CSV table of N, CA, C and O in Angstrom, one decimal:
chain,number,residue,atom,x,y,z
A,1,UNK,N,54.0,9.1,-10.1
A,1,UNK,CA,53.0,9.0,-9.1
A,1,UNK,C,53.0,7.5,-8.6
A,1,UNK,O,52.9,6.6,-9.4
A,2,UNK,N,52.9,7.4,-7.3
A,2,UNK,CA,52.9,6.0,-6.7
A,2,UNK,C,51.4,5.6,-6.4
A,2,UNK,O,50.7,6.4,-5.9
A,3,UNK,N,51.1,4.4,-6.8
A,3,UNK,CA,49.8,3.9,-6.6
A,3,UNK,C,49.8,3.2,-5.2
A,3,UNK,O,50.6,2.3,-5.0
A,4,UNK,N,48.9,3.6,-4.3
A,4,UNK,CA,48.8,2.9,-3.0
A,4,UNK,C,47.5,2.2,-2.9
A,4,UNK,O,46.5,2.5,-3.5
A,5,UNK,N,47.5,1.3,-1.9
A,5,UNK,CA,46.3,0.6,-1.6
A,5,UNK,C,45.2,1.5,-1.0
A,5,UNK,O,45.6,2.5,-0.4
A,6,UNK,N,44.0,1.2,-1.2
A,6,UNK,CA,42.9,2.0,-0.6
A,6,UNK,C,43.0,2.0,0.9
A,6,UNK,O,43.4,1.0,1.5
A,7,UNK,N,42.8,3.1,1.5
A,7,UNK,CA,42.8,3.2,2.9
A,7,UNK,C,41.6,2.6,3.5
A,7,UNK,O,40.6,2.4,2.9
A,8,UNK,N,41.6,2.3,4.8
A,8,UNK,CA,40.4,1.8,5.5
A,8,UNK,C,39.2,2.7,5.4
A,8,UNK,O,38.1,2.3,5.2
A,9,UNK,N,39.5,4.0,5.4
A,9,UNK,CA,38.4,5.0,5.3
A,9,UNK,C,37.8,4.9,3.9
A,9,UNK,O,36.6,4.8,3.8
A,10,UNK,N,38.6,4.9,2.9
A,10,UNK,CA,38.1,4.8,1.5
A,10,UNK,C,37.3,3.5,1.3
A,10,UNK,O,36.2,3.5,0.7
A,11,UNK,N,37.9,2.4,1.7
A,11,UNK,CA,37.2,1.1,1.5
A,11,UNK,C,35.9,1.1,2.2
A,11,UNK,O,34.8,0.7,1.6
A,12,UNK,N,35.8,1.5,3.5
A,12,UNK,CA,34.6,1.5,4.2
A,12,UNK,C,33.5,2.4,3.6
A,12,UNK,O,32.4,2.0,3.4
A,13,UNK,N,33.9,3.6,3.3
A,13,UNK,CA,32.9,4.6,2.7
A,13,UNK,C,32.5,4.2,1.3
A,13,UNK,O,31.4,4.4,0.9
A,14,UNK,N,33.4,3.7,0.5
A,14,UNK,CA,33.1,3.2,-0.8
A,14,UNK,C,32.0,2.1,-0.7
A,14,UNK,O,31.0,2.1,-1.5
A,15,UNK,N,32.2,1.2,0.2
A,15,UNK,CA,31.2,0.1,0.4
A,15,UNK,C,29.9,0.7,0.8
A,15,UNK,O,28.8,0.2,0.3
A,16,UNK,N,29.9,1.6,1.7
A,16,UNK,CA,28.6,2.2,2.2
A,16,UNK,C,27.9,3.0,1.1
A,16,UNK,O,26.7,2.9,0.9
A,17,UNK,N,28.7,3.7,0.3
A,17,UNK,CA,28.1,4.5,-0.8
A,17,UNK,C,27.5,3.5,-1.8
A,17,UNK,O,26.4,3.8,-2.4
A,18,UNK,N,28.2,2.4,-2.1
A,18,UNK,CA,27.6,1.5,-3.1
A,18,UNK,C,26.3,0.9,-2.5
A,18,UNK,O,25.3,0.7,-3.3
A,19,UNK,N,26.3,0.5,-1.3
A,19,UNK,CA,25.1,0.0,-0.7
A,19,UNK,C,24.0,1.0,-0.7
A,19,UNK,O,22.8,0.6,-1.0
A,20,UNK,N,24.3,2.2,-0.4
A,20,UNK,CA,23.2,3.3,-0.4
A,20,UNK,C,22.7,3.4,-1.8
A,20,UNK,O,21.5,3.5,-2.0
A,21,UNK,N,23.5,3.5,-2.8
A,21,UNK,CA,23.1,3.6,-4.2
A,21,UNK,C,22.3,2.5,-4.6
A,21,UNK,O,21.2,2.6,-5.3
A,22,UNK,N,22.7,1.3,-4.3
A,22,UNK,CA,21.9,0.0,-4.6
A,22,UNK,C,20.5,0.1,-4.0
A,22,UNK,O,19.5,-0.1,-4.6
A,23,UNK,N,20.5,0.3,-2.7
A,23,UNK,CA,19.2,0.4,-2.0
A,23,UNK,C,18.3,1.5,-2.5
A,23,UNK,O,17.1,1.3,-2.7
A,24,UNK,N,18.9,2.6,-2.8
A,24,UNK,CA,18.1,3.7,-3.4
A,24,UNK,C,17.5,3.3,-4.7
A,24,UNK,O,16.3,3.6,-4.9
A,25,UNK,N,18.2,2.7,-5.5
A,25,UNK,CA,17.7,2.3,-6.8
A,25,UNK,C,16.7,1.2,-6.7
A,25,UNK,O,15.6,1.2,-7.2
A,26,UNK,N,17.0,0.1,-5.9
A,26,UNK,CA,16.1,-1.1,-5.8
A,26,UNK,C,14.9,-0.9,-4.9
A,26,UNK,O,13.9,-1.5,-5.2
A,27,UNK,N,15.1,-0.2,-3.8
A,27,UNK,CA,14.0,-0.1,-2.8
A,27,UNK,C,13.3,1.2,-2.8
A,27,UNK,O,12.1,1.2,-2.4
A,28,UNK,N,13.9,2.2,-3.3
A,28,UNK,CA,13.3,3.6,-3.2
A,28,UNK,C,13.1,4.2,-4.6
A,28,UNK,O,12.7,5.4,-4.7
A,29,UNK,N,13.4,3.5,-5.7
A,29,UNK,CA,13.2,3.9,-7.0
A,29,UNK,C,14.0,5.3,-7.3
A,29,UNK,O,13.4,6.2,-7.9
A,30,UNK,N,15.1,5.4,-6.7
A,30,UNK,CA,16.0,6.5,-6.8
A,30,UNK,C,15.3,7.8,-6.3
A,30,UNK,O,15.6,8.9,-6.8
A,31,UNK,N,14.4,7.7,-5.4
A,31,UNK,CA,13.7,8.9,-4.8
A,31,UNK,C,14.5,9.6,-3.8
A,31,UNK,O,14.2,10.8,-3.4
A,32,UNK,N,15.6,9.1,-3.3
A,32,UNK,CA,16.4,9.7,-2.2
A,32,UNK,C,17.5,10.5,-2.8
A,32,UNK,O,18.2,10.1,-3.7
A,33,UNK,N,17.8,11.7,-2.2
A,33,UNK,CA,18.9,12.5,-2.7
A,33,UNK,C,20.2,11.9,-2.1
A,33,UNK,O,20.1,11.0,-1.2
A,34,UNK,N,21.3,12.3,-2.5
A,34,UNK,CA,22.6,11.9,-1.9
A,34,UNK,C,22.6,12.4,-0.5
A,34,UNK,O,21.9,13.4,-0.1
A,35,UNK,N,23.3,11.7,0.4
A,35,UNK,CA,23.4,12.2,1.8
A,35,UNK,C,24.8,11.9,2.3
A,35,UNK,O,25.6,11.1,1.6
A,36,UNK,N,25.1,12.4,3.4
A,36,UNK,CA,26.4,12.2,4.0
A,36,UNK,C,26.3,11.0,5.0
A,36,UNK,O,25.5,11.0,5.9
A,37,UNK,N,27.0,9.9,4.7
A,37,UNK,CA,27.1,8.8,5.6
A,37,UNK,C,28.3,8.9,6.5
A,37,UNK,O,29.4,9.1,6.1
A,38,UNK,N,28.0,8.9,7.8
A,38,UNK,CA,29.1,9.0,8.8
A,38,UNK,C,29.1,7.9,9.7
A,38,UNK,O,28.2,7.1,9.8
A,39,UNK,N,30.2,7.8,10.5
A,39,UNK,CA,30.4,6.8,11.6
A,39,UNK,C,30.3,7.6,12.8
A,39,UNK,O,31.1,8.6,13.0
A,40,UNK,N,29.3,7.3,13.7
A,40,UNK,CA,29.2,8.0,15.0
A,40,UNK,C,28.9,7.0,16.1
A,40,UNK,O,28.0,6.1,15.9
A,41,UNK,N,29.6,7.1,17.2
A,41,UNK,CA,29.4,6.2,18.3
A,41,UNK,C,28.3,6.8,19.2
A,41,UNK,O,28.6,7.6,20.1
A,42,UNK,N,27.1,6.5,19.0
A,42,UNK,CA,26.0,7.0,19.8
A,42,UNK,C,25.5,5.8,20.7
A,42,UNK,O,25.0,4.8,20.2
A,43,UNK,N,25.6,6.0,22.0
A,43,UNK,CA,25.3,4.9,22.9
A,43,UNK,C,23.9,4.4,22.7
A,43,UNK,O,22.9,5.2,22.6
A,44,UNK,N,23.7,3.1,22.6
A,44,UNK,CA,22.4,2.5,22.5
A,44,UNK,C,21.8,2.5,21.1
A,44,UNK,O,20.7,2.1,21.0
A,45,UNK,N,22.5,3.0,20.1
A,45,UNK,CA,21.9,3.1,18.8
A,45,UNK,C,22.8,2.4,17.8
A,45,UNK,O,24.0,2.5,17.8
A,46,UNK,N,22.2,1.7,16.9
A,46,UNK,CA,22.9,1.2,15.7
A,46,UNK,C,23.2,2.2,14.7
A,46,UNK,O,24.1,2.1,13.9
A,47,UNK,N,22.3,3.2,14.6
A,47,UNK,CA,22.5,4.3,13.7
A,47,UNK,C,21.4,5.4,14.0
A,47,UNK,O,20.5,5.2,14.8
A,48,UNK,N,21.5,6.5,13.2
A,48,UNK,CA,20.4,7.5,13.3
A,48,UNK,C,20.4,8.3,12.0
A,48,UNK,O,21.4,8.3,11.2
A,49,UNK,N,19.3,9.0,11.8
A,49,UNK,CA,19.2,9.9,10.7
A,49,UNK,C,19.0,11.4,11.2
A,49,UNK,O,18.3,11.6,12.2
A,50,UNK,N,19.6,12.3,10.6
A,50,UNK,CA,19.5,13.7,10.9
A,50,UNK,C,19.3,14.5,9.6
A,50,UNK,O,20.2,14.5,8.7
A,51,UNK,N,18.1,15.1,9.4
A,51,UNK,CA,17.8,15.9,8.2
A,51,UNK,C,18.5,17.2,8.2
A,51,UNK,O,18.6,17.9,9.3
A,52,UNK,N,19.0,17.6,7.1
A,52,UNK,CA,19.7,18.9,6.8
A,52,UNK,C,20.7,19.1,7.9
A,52,UNK,O,20.8,20.2,8.4
A,53,UNK,N,21.5,18.2,8.2
A,53,UNK,CA,22.5,18.3,9.3
A,53,UNK,C,23.8,19.1,8.9
A,53,UNK,O,24.3,19.8,9.7
A,54,UNK,N,24.2,18.9,7.6
A,54,UNK,CA,25.5,19.6,7.2
A,54,UNK,C,25.3,20.6,6.1
A,54,UNK,O,24.5,20.4,5.2
A,55,UNK,N,26.0,21.7,6.3
A,55,UNK,CA,26.0,22.8,5.2
A,55,UNK,C,27.4,23.0,4.8
A,55,UNK,O,28.3,23.0,5.6
A,56,UNK,N,27.6,23.3,3.5
A,56,UNK,CA,28.9,23.6,3.0
A,56,UNK,C,29.4,24.9,3.6
A,56,UNK,O,28.6,25.7,4.0
A,57,UNK,N,30.7,25.1,3.6
A,57,UNK,CA,31.3,26.3,4.2
A,57,UNK,C,30.7,27.5,3.5
A,57,UNK,O,30.5,28.5,4.2
A,58,UNK,N,30.4,27.5,2.2
A,58,UNK,CA,29.9,28.7,1.6
A,58,UNK,C,28.4,28.8,1.8
A,58,UNK,O,27.8,29.8,1.3
A,59,UNK,N,27.7,27.8,2.4
A,59,UNK,CA,26.3,27.9,2.7
A,59,UNK,C,25.4,27.6,1.5
A,59,UNK,O,24.2,27.7,1.6
A,60,UNK,N,26.0,27.2,0.4
A,60,UNK,CA,25.2,26.9,-0.9
A,60,UNK,C,24.5,25.6,-0.9
A,60,UNK,O,23.6,25.4,-1.7
A,61,UNK,N,25.0,24.6,-0.1
A,61,UNK,CA,24.4,23.3,-0.1
A,61,UNK,C,24.2,22.7,1.3
A,61,UNK,O,25.1,22.9,2.2
A,62,UNK,N,23.1,22.1,1.5
A,62,UNK,CA,22.8,21.4,2.8
A,62,UNK,C,22.5,20.0,2.5
A,62,UNK,O,21.8,19.7,1.5
A,63,UNK,N,23.0,19.1,3.3
A,63,UNK,CA,22.7,17.6,3.1
A,63,UNK,C,22.3,17.0,4.4
A,63,UNK,O,22.6,17.4,5.5
A,64,UNK,N,21.6,15.9,4.2
A,64,UNK,CA,21.1,15.0,5.3
A,64,UNK,C,22.3,14.1,5.7
A,64,UNK,O,23.2,13.9,5.0
A,65,UNK,N,22.1,13.5,6.9
A,65,UNK,CA,23.1,12.6,7.5
A,65,UNK,C,22.5,11.3,7.9
A,65,UNK,O,21.4,11.3,8.5
A,66,UNK,N,23.1,10.2,7.5
A,66,UNK,CA,22.8,8.9,8.0
A,66,UNK,C,24.1,8.5,8.7
A,66,UNK,O,25.2,8.4,8.1
A,67,UNK,N,24.0,8.2,10.0
A,67,UNK,CA,25.1,7.8,10.8
A,67,UNK,C,24.9,6.3,11.2
A,67,UNK,O,23.8,5.9,11.5
A,68,UNK,N,26.0,5.6,11.1
A,68,UNK,CA,26.1,4.2,11.6
A,68,UNK,C,27.1,4.1,12.7
A,68,UNK,O,28.1,4.8,12.7
A,69,UNK,N,26.7,3.3,13.7
A,69,UNK,CA,27.6,3.1,14.9
A,69,UNK,C,28.5,2.0,14.7
A,69,UNK,O,28.1,0.8,14.7
A,70,UNK,N,29.8,2.3,14.4
A,70,UNK,CA,30.8,1.2,14.2
A,70,UNK,C,31.1,0.3,15.4
A,70,UNK,O,31.7,-0.7,15.3
A,71,UNK,N,30.7,0.8,16.6
A,71,UNK,CA,30.9,0.0,17.8
A,71,UNK,C,30.2,-1.4,17.7
A,71,UNK,O,30.5,-2.3,18.4
A,72,UNK,N,29.1,-1.4,16.9
A,72,UNK,CA,28.3,-2.7,16.7
A,72,UNK,C,28.7,-3.5,15.5
A,72,UNK,O,28.1,-4.6,15.3
A,73,UNK,N,29.7,-3.0,14.7
A,73,UNK,CA,30.0,-3.8,13.5
A,73,UNK,C,30.5,-5.2,13.7
A,73,UNK,O,30.2,-6.1,13.0
A,74,UNK,N,31.3,-5.3,14.7
A,74,UNK,CA,31.9,-6.6,15.0
A,74,UNK,C,30.9,-7.7,15.4
A,74,UNK,O,31.0,-8.9,15.1
A,75,UNK,N,29.9,-7.2,16.2
A,75,UNK,CA,29.0,-8.2,16.8
A,75,UNK,C,27.7,-8.4,15.9
A,75,UNK,O,26.9,-9.2,16.2
A,76,UNK,N,27.6,-7.7,14.8
A,76,UNK,CA,26.5,-7.8,13.9
A,76,UNK,C,26.9,-8.3,12.5
A,76,UNK,O,28.0,-8.1,12.1
A,77,UNK,N,26.0,-9.0,11.9
A,77,UNK,CA,26.3,-9.5,10.5
A,77,UNK,C,26.2,-8.4,9.5
A,77,UNK,O,25.7,-7.3,9.8
A,78,UNK,N,26.8,-8.6,8.3
A,78,UNK,CA,26.7,-7.6,7.3
A,78,UNK,C,25.2,-7.3,7.0
A,78,UNK,O,24.9,-6.1,6.8
A,79,UNK,N,24.4,-8.3,7.0
A,79,UNK,CA,23.0,-8.1,6.7
A,79,UNK,C,22.3,-7.2,7.7
A,79,UNK,O,21.5,-6.3,7.4
A,80,UNK,N,22.7,-7.4,9.0
A,80,UNK,CA,22.1,-6.6,10.1
A,80,UNK,C,22.6,-5.1,9.9
A,80,UNK,O,21.9,-4.2,10.1
A,81,UNK,N,23.9,-4.9,9.6
A,81,UNK,CA,24.4,-3.6,9.4
A,81,UNK,C,23.7,-2.9,8.3
A,81,UNK,O,23.3,-1.7,8.4
A,82,UNK,N,23.6,-3.6,7.2
A,82,UNK,CA,22.9,-3.0,6.0
A,82,UNK,C,21.4,-2.8,6.3
A,82,UNK,O,20.8,-1.9,5.7
A,83,UNK,N,20.8,-3.6,7.1
A,83,UNK,CA,19.4,-3.3,7.4
A,83,UNK,C,19.3,-2.0,8.2
A,83,UNK,O,18.3,-1.3,8.1
A,84,UNK,N,20.3,-1.7,9.0
A,84,UNK,CA,20.3,-0.4,9.7
A,84,UNK,C,20.4,0.7,8.7
A,84,UNK,O,19.7,1.7,8.9
A,85,UNK,N,21.3,0.5,7.7
A,85,UNK,CA,21.4,1.6,6.7
A,85,UNK,C,20.0,1.8,6.0
A,85,UNK,O,19.5,2.9,5.9
A,86,UNK,N,19.4,0.7,5.6
A,86,UNK,CA,18.0,0.8,5.0
A,86,UNK,C,17.0,1.4,5.9
A,86,UNK,O,16.2,2.2,5.5
A,87,UNK,N,17.0,1.0,7.2
A,87,UNK,CA,16.1,1.6,8.2
A,87,UNK,C,16.3,3.1,8.2
A,87,UNK,O,15.3,3.9,8.2
A,88,UNK,N,17.5,3.6,8.3
A,88,UNK,CA,17.8,5.0,8.3
A,88,UNK,C,17.4,5.7,7.0
A,88,UNK,O,17.0,6.8,6.9
A,89,UNK,N,17.5,5.0,5.9
A,89,UNK,CA,17.1,5.5,4.6
A,89,UNK,C,15.6,5.7,4.6
A,89,UNK,O,15.1,6.6,3.9
A,90,UNK,N,14.8,4.9,5.3
A,90,UNK,CA,13.4,5.1,5.4
A,90,UNK,C,13.1,6.4,6.1
A,90,UNK,O,12.2,7.2,5.8
A,91,UNK,N,13.9,6.7,7.2
A,91,UNK,CA,13.8,8.0,7.8
A,91,UNK,C,14.0,9.1,6.9
A,91,UNK,O,13.3,10.1,6.8
A,92,UNK,N,15.1,9.0,6.0
A,92,UNK,CA,15.4,10.0,5.0
A,92,UNK,C,14.2,10.2,4.0
A,92,UNK,O,13.8,11.3,3.7
A,93,UNK,N,13.7,9.0,3.6
A,93,UNK,CA,12.6,9.0,2.6
A,93,UNK,C,11.4,9.8,3.3
A,93,UNK,O,10.8,10.7,2.6
A,94,UNK,N,11.1,9.5,4.5
A,94,UNK,CA,10.0,10.2,5.2
A,94,UNK,C,10.2,11.7,5.3
A,94,UNK,O,9.3,12.5,5.2
A,95,UNK,N,11.5,12.0,5.7
A,95,UNK,CA,11.8,13.4,5.8
A,95,UNK,C,11.6,14.2,4.5
A,95,UNK,O,11.1,15.3,4.5
A,96,UNK,N,12.0,13.6,3.4
A,96,UNK,CA,11.9,14.2,2.1
A,96,UNK,C,10.6,14.1,1.4
A,96,UNK,O,10.2,15.0,0.6
A,97,UNK,N,9.8,13.0,1.7
A,97,UNK,CA,8.6,12.7,0.9
A,97,UNK,C,7.4,12.4,1.7
A,97,UNK,O,6.3,12.2,1.1
A,98,UNK,N,7.5,12.3,3.0
A,98,UNK,CA,6.4,12.0,3.8
A,98,UNK,C,6.1,13.0,4.9
A,98,UNK,O,6.4,14.2,4.8
A,99,UNK,N,5.6,12.5,6.0
A,99,UNK,CA,5.3,13.3,7.2
A,99,UNK,C,5.9,12.7,8.4
A,99,UNK,O,5.2,11.9,9.1
A,100,UNK,N,7.1,13.1,8.8
A,100,UNK,CA,7.7,12.6,10.0
A,100,UNK,C,6.9,13.0,11.2
A,100,UNK,O,6.3,14.1,11.2
A,101,UNK,N,6.9,12.2,12.3
A,101,UNK,CA,6.3,12.6,13.5
A,101,UNK,C,7.0,13.7,14.1
A,101,UNK,O,8.2,14.0,13.8
A,102,UNK,N,6.4,14.5,15.0
A,102,UNK,CA,7.0,15.6,15.6
A,102,UNK,C,8.3,15.3,16.3
A,102,UNK,O,9.2,16.1,16.3
A,103,UNK,N,8.3,14.2,17.0
A,103,UNK,CA,9.6,13.8,17.7
A,103,UNK,C,10.6,13.1,16.8
A,103,UNK,O,11.7,12.7,17.2
A,104,UNK,N,10.3,13.0,15.5
A,104,UNK,CA,11.2,12.5,14.5
A,104,UNK,C,11.4,11.0,14.6
A,104,UNK,O,12.3,10.4,14.0
A,105,UNK,N,10.5,10.3,15.3
A,105,UNK,CA,10.6,8.9,15.5
A,105,UNK,C,9.7,8.1,14.6
A,105,UNK,O,9.1,8.6,13.6
A,106,UNK,N,9.4,6.9,14.9
A,106,UNK,CA,8.6,6.0,14.1
A,106,UNK,C,7.1,6.2,14.3
A,106,UNK,O,6.6,6.4,15.4
A,107,UNK,N,6.5,6.3,13.1
A,107,UNK,CA,5.0,6.4,13.1
A,107,UNK,C,4.5,5.4,12.1
A,107,UNK,O,5.2,4.7,11.5
A,108,UNK,N,3.2,5.5,11.8
A,108,UNK,CA,2.5,4.5,10.9
A,108,UNK,C,3.1,4.6,9.5
A,108,UNK,O,3.3,3.6,8.8
A,109,UNK,N,3.3,5.8,9.0
A,109,UNK,CA,3.8,6.0,7.7
A,109,UNK,C,5.2,5.4,7.5
A,109,UNK,O,5.5,4.6,6.6
A,110,UNK,N,6.0,5.6,8.5
A,110,UNK,CA,7.4,5.0,8.6
A,110,UNK,C,7.3,3.5,8.6
A,110,UNK,O,8.0,2.8,7.8
A,111,UNK,N,6.4,2.9,9.4
A,111,UNK,CA,6.3,1.5,9.5
A,111,UNK,C,5.8,0.9,8.2
A,111,UNK,O,6.3,-0.2,7.8
A,112,UNK,N,4.9,1.6,7.5
A,112,UNK,CA,4.4,1.1,6.2
A,112,UNK,C,5.5,1.1,5.2
A,112,UNK,O,5.7,0.1,4.4
A,113,UNK,N,6.3,2.1,5.2
A,113,UNK,CA,7.5,2.2,4.2
A,113,UNK,C,8.5,1.1,4.5
A,113,UNK,O,9.0,0.5,3.6
A,114,UNK,N,8.7,0.9,5.8
A,114,UNK,CA,9.6,-0.2,6.2
A,114,UNK,C,9.1,-1.6,5.6
A,114,UNK,O,9.9,-2.3,5.0
A,115,UNK,N,7.9,-1.8,5.8
A,115,UNK,CA,7.3,-3.1,5.3
A,115,UNK,C,7.4,-3.1,3.7
A,115,UNK,O,7.7,-4.2,3.2
A,116,UNK,N,7.2,-2.0,3.1
A,116,UNK,CA,7.3,-1.9,1.6
A,116,UNK,C,8.6,-2.3,1.1
A,116,UNK,O,8.8,-2.7,-0.1
A,117,UNK,N,9.7,-2.0,1.9
A,117,UNK,CA,11.1,-2.4,1.4
A,117,UNK,C,11.5,-3.7,2.0
A,117,UNK,O,12.7,-4.1,1.8
A,118,UNK,N,10.6,-4.4,2.7
A,118,UNK,CA,11.0,-5.7,3.1
A,118,UNK,C,11.6,-5.8,4.5
A,118,UNK,O,12.1,-6.9,4.9
A,119,UNK,N,11.5,-4.8,5.3
A,119,UNK,CA,11.9,-4.8,6.7
A,119,UNK,C,10.8,-4.8,7.7
A,119,UNK,O,9.8,-4.1,7.5
A,120,UNK,N,10.8,-5.6,8.7
A,120,UNK,CA,9.8,-5.6,9.7
A,120,UNK,C,10.0,-4.5,10.8
A,120,UNK,O,11.1,-4.5,11.4
A,121,UNK,N,9.1,-3.7,10.9
A,121,UNK,CA,9.2,-2.6,11.9
A,121,UNK,C,8.9,-3.1,13.3
A,121,UNK,O,7.9,-2.7,13.9
A,122,UNK,N,9.7,-4.0,13.8
A,122,UNK,CA,9.5,-4.5,15.2
A,122,UNK,C,10.8,-4.4,16.0
A,122,UNK,O,11.9,-4.1,15.4
A,123,UNK,N,10.6,-4.5,17.3
A,123,UNK,CA,11.8,-4.4,18.2
A,123,UNK,C,12.9,-5.4,17.8
A,123,UNK,O,14.1,-5.2,18.1
A,124,UNK,N,12.5,-6.5,17.3
A,124,UNK,CA,13.5,-7.6,16.9
A,124,UNK,C,13.9,-7.6,15.4
A,124,UNK,O,14.8,-8.3,15.0
A,125,UNK,N,13.1,-6.8,14.6
A,125,UNK,CA,13.3,-6.8,13.2
A,125,UNK,C,12.7,-8.0,12.5
A,125,UNK,O,13.0,-8.3,11.4
A,126,UNK,N,12.0,-8.8,13.3
A,126,UNK,CA,11.4,-10.0,12.8
A,126,UNK,C,9.9,-10.1,13.2
A,126,UNK,O,9.5,-9.4,14.1
A,127,UNK,N,9.1,-10.9,12.5
A,127,UNK,CA,7.7,-11.0,12.9
A,127,UNK,C,7.6,-11.5,14.3
A,127,UNK,O,8.5,-12.3,14.8
A,128,UNK,N,6.7,-11.1,15.1
A,128,UNK,CA,6.5,-11.5,16.5
A,128,UNK,C,7.1,-10.5,17.5
A,128,UNK,O,6.8,-10.6,18.7
A,129,UNK,N,8.0,-9.6,17.1
A,129,UNK,CA,8.6,-8.6,18.0
A,129,UNK,C,7.5,-7.5,18.2
A,129,UNK,O,6.5,-7.4,17.5
A,130,UNK,N,7.8,-6.7,19.2
A,130,UNK,CA,6.9,-5.6,19.5
A,130,UNK,C,7.0,-4.6,18.3
A,130,UNK,O,8.0,-4.2,17.9
A,131,UNK,N,5.8,-4.3,17.7
A,131,UNK,CA,5.7,-3.5,16.6
A,131,UNK,C,6.0,-2.0,16.9
A,131,UNK,O,5.5,-1.5,17.9
A,132,UNK,N,6.8,-1.4,16.1
A,132,UNK,CA,7.1,0.0,16.3
A,132,UNK,C,6.4,0.8,15.2
A,132,UNK,O,6.2,0.3,14.1
A,133,UNK,N,6.1,2.0,15.5
A,133,UNK,CA,5.4,2.9,14.5
A,133,UNK,C,4.0,2.7,14.3
A,133,UNK,O,3.4,3.0,13.2
A,134,UNK,N,3.3,2.1,15.2
A,134,UNK,CA,1.8,1.9,15.0
A,134,UNK,C,1.1,2.7,16.0
A,134,UNK,O,1.5,3.3,16.8
């Protein structure tokens, strides 16, 4: 058997899975289920969350999706990319443990959870930006 170097796909997804597991443990006390992390180019978005998006072929299992937009990876820092992952994890947390708004977007509960994990729910991601979810 020949040992080959990890593919770009494996390296990328292994890193994202490690980040997801770390954030789940440290920020969410392992309250989040596993989910499918995908790369999706959605215009105008750094990422998105979709609850119960994928079902196995046999229909026995359904999983949520967190999508990250790789079109923005080159122009953003690792910290900014990972903050998008954490942001989407808050949506997953709310979907599984809270009360998402009817349009599935930011509400007060979501904003409070963002603050509890150390992210500012503002348009800039920093204090002083337009507050979202209030």
